[in-house]
Amino acid sequence: MPEKTSTFTLEKTVTALWEKKRFGSLRDLLATLQPVQIAGLLEGLPEETRPILFRLLSKEAAAETFVEMDAELQEALIRGLTDKELKAIVDEISMDDAADLVEEMPANVVHRILQQATPEARRTINELLRYPEDSAGSIMTTEFVGLKPSDTVAEAIALIRRTGNERETVNTCYVIDSGRKLIGVASLRAILRADDSALIETVMQSRVISVSTLDDQELVAHTLQEYNFDALPVVDAENRLVGIVTVDDAIDVLEDETSEDIAKMAAITPGDKPYLRTSVFDIWKNRIPWLLLLMLSATFTGIIISRFEDALSVCLALTAFIPMLMDTGGNAGSQASATIIRSLSLNEIDFSDLPRVLWKELRVSVLCGGMLAVCTFAKALLFDRETVAVASVVSLTLIITVIIAKLVGCSLPILAKKIKIDPVVMASPFITTIVDALSLLVYFTFASRILGI
Amino acid sequence: MPEKTSTFTLEKTVTALWEKKRFGSLRDLLATLQPVQIAGLLEGLPEETRPILFRLLSKEAAAETFVEMDAELQEALIRGLTDKELKAIVDEISMDDAADLVEEMPANVVHRILQQATPEARRTINELLRYPEDSAGSIMTTEFVGLKPSDTVAEAIALIRRTGNERETVNTCYVIDSGRKLIGVASLRAILRADDSALIETVMQSRVISVSTLDDQELVAHTLQEYNFDALPVVDAENRLVGIVTVDDAIDVLEDETSEDIAKMAAITPGDKPYLRTSVFDIWKNRIPWLLLLMLSATFTGIIISRFEDALSVCLALTAFIPMLMDTGGNAGSQASATIIRSLSLNEIDFSDLPRVLWKELRVSVLCGGMLAVCTFAKALLFDRETVAVASVVSLTLIITVIIAKLVGCSLPILAKKIKIDPVVMASPFITTIVDALSLLVYFTFASRILGI
């Protein structure tokens, strides 16, 4: 990453300037950086230098940098700032960022923050905090451009020029009636193109795609992505406009969702901190319950083997094929489950598609299983020098295992979603454990029928 | 999904109106829909009705709907349109969409499209096609607002009002000198806020984050996400501005990347079509090579077992623990590899962090392995009624297996990235196969030492 390298050498420069007390040059240097770069820089510096460096930033840059820091750094910095400096930040950051801050800080810091906020800001923050976690209401911002249908284009442009600086986006403006009900959207582009005297109600589109405050944030993000909008209006139960969700917040929601899905697919409870900053104990806590659970289920496979110990002792060669059968079944199953889990989360398929999915996976599994079985049969005969009977048992088991694995792998995520369980839980480790047991049962059944043991 | 349900009932309404030949009402109905909804609707209708329905759309809506369709539908529709209708679409869609179209259509359709494009558009399309796949150049659009530093704010606003409608975004404008070199960016917000007579060079920011035409599209998307921009300028080797990438394209890149990563993690060659529209043969082709490869590696595990057949025949109880040891090792390894793969793709860690990662995973694995070993020891003694010696062999193997699994799982993705292999390939199936073999070797070593067999 180019940024990482540049921040790295930057740190040295900043430290050098700092040691020489060249604060003027430091201020000039910081003014050339993006907020996210300054936040990264502050993180790498000793705690006592941070407030001083922070004071070298312009009011606007300070607020933007503050928002880019993580909670720990914010807390440490707030402790080093005066009330007046804190107020400057609280006044400058957007309401959704302020609400996030209040949610993450310990009680005494929250008290200081709310003391510095204006009564109006305090009210907005408290309202935002009332929405359930991960809802549209909890990620929206209340700073949108609201127009009246009777405004002229000239009036609208004047309003945007006056207040646009405090809004999250000016690309799309929202038209509300006297009861604050959302009646239309007008893109800035359409407004700019229209005549000065035209009324906003003639410029706006009256079909509006909106979400409700209680909708899940993932639905909001996917809707934004689907329609290629740069913001989505959020309305309450009476269709009153209460906020907007912008596309940059939607990207973060989608990326967090991906991280969570990947963690769950690998049987880990998702954490909320970057890996290197998660403590060993927390990592352990996120992983060990799943390992225990899966180990417990794997013992069923052990019980099946114990029950067939006699068969194995008669034909020890069968034991050598167990890992290959288990691994292939597990892999075939996770291929199907991963594909279906992703299609479910992209809303490409739903419960009504189950028969089509099963039919498709059945055909794929016959093709895959057939090819693997032929290879295994040849290898068992020619390379392992097994008898035709043993080779047949192994290849027949393999084809049945692959079919079972694919059918179980594709249907469990769909069924899970139907009964409101996160389909991602039905990923590789879970499928593997089920398929292991089933494939061993098939194996020993074929062994006793064909080999007569 | 609400959209899905509404499209579903919509189809019935449209079919009914169609059968009654109520084209006026159909036109009015279509005018209330979003392009992506119309595209979904057309997909569900019989092929011969599509061009006629398409003609009921306004020129602008027709172009936007066209862009939302997938390649097959586009091709079928183009065949049903006259040259004049095709020209209307080609004139209206943006240059990056036109380039995508040319890339995806068969030669005779491409010929028709290029015939309808203006000579200037043809040149731009050809230039866009020259950039490598998945590069910034291949996803950028050439339709940005370009300002001169000597423009006044009033002139800039007039330019935006005149041409903004054809630009991908007006939120951010780009300032270029007479040699087309990128020298600054000016947000529309900053322009609107400034005095009419102010010069753009006083309004613009001269520190610009840009990407090069040859940069990977994932880097572009991550940079956009990191800086919360709504567009990124793309420059050539001489810092001349050649295009911009907007955030809606970045979201699509990130989501495609996620789909690809999830596929690779489950040992599937990523496909580019939605699951239900991929043929059985294509699904088979994407999955079978990996199953064959992994089956081949799993036979090494079989070879190890064969070599220790004598030990197993002396103490058959050992066989029953093999699946549990293999599964637990596999799960512990995939937990580590999935975590590290995700951190790598979020650029949270790089090669220099390897020692820290190893040290962290070592401690986590001792904690996890220790706890699993204690449970297994107790269960083997009390539930399975094994001897202390056998219980010790199993639990000691388990703790070593978990440690090996975590260390292999965390280091292979980092090493893969270092030697420019996609770290995602080092996910669950691959790690499982390696860990299986190692854990069996450990198992039989302990067995021969402790049990003396």
PDB file of C-alpha atoms in Angstrom, chain A residues 161, chain B residues 148-158 190-203:
ATOM      1  CA  ARG A 161     -24.881  27.700  -1.133  1.00  0.00           C
TER       2      ARG A 161
ATOM      3  CA  LYS B 148      -9.354  25.626 -15.360  1.00  0.00           C
ATOM      4  CA  PRO B 149      -7.548  27.254 -12.409  1.00  0.00           C
ATOM      5  CA  SER B 150      -8.275  30.666 -13.929  1.00  0.00           C
ATOM      6  CA  ASP B 151     -12.044  30.036 -14.159  1.00  0.00           C
ATOM      7  CA  THR B 152     -14.157  32.143 -11.824  1.00  0.00           C
ATOM      8  CA  VAL B 153     -16.713  30.481  -9.553  1.00  0.00           C
ATOM      9  CA  ALA B 154     -19.513  31.989 -11.669  1.00  0.00           C
ATOM     10  CA  GLU B 155     -17.985  30.530 -14.844  1.00  0.00           C
ATOM     11  CA  ALA B 156     -17.555  27.164 -13.166  1.00  0.00           C
ATOM     12  CA  ILE B 157     -21.181  27.094 -11.995  1.00  0.00           C
ATOM     13  CA  ALA B 158     -22.349  28.073 -15.477  1.00  0.00           C
ATOM     14  CA  ALA B 190     -16.744  24.659  -1.806  1.00  0.00           C
ATOM     15  CA  ILE B 191     -17.502  26.214  -5.195  1.00  0.00           C
ATOM     16  CA  LEU B 192     -21.104  27.020  -4.280  1.00  0.00           C
ATOM     17  CA  ARG B 193     -20.029  28.525  -0.986  1.00  0.00           C
ATOM     18  CA  ALA B 194     -17.436  30.840  -2.582  1.00  0.00           C
ATOM     19  CA  ASP B 195     -18.060  34.270  -4.077  1.00  0.00           C
ATOM     20  CA  ASP B 196     -19.025  34.397  -7.744  1.00  0.00           C
ATOM     21  CA  SER B 197     -15.855  36.312  -8.609  1.00  0.00           C
ATOM     22  CA  ALA B 198     -13.409  34.038  -6.751  1.00  0.00           C
ATOM     23  CA  LEU B 199     -10.967  32.086  -8.913  1.00  0.00           C
ATOM     24  CA  ILE B 200     -11.133  28.299  -8.917  1.00  0.00           C
ATOM     25  CA  GLU B 201      -7.427  28.119  -8.009  1.00  0.00           C
ATOM     26  CA  THR B 202      -8.250  29.786  -4.678  1.00  0.00           C
ATOM     27  CA  VAL B 203     -11.139  27.391  -4.007  1.00  0.00           C
TER      28      VAL B 203
END
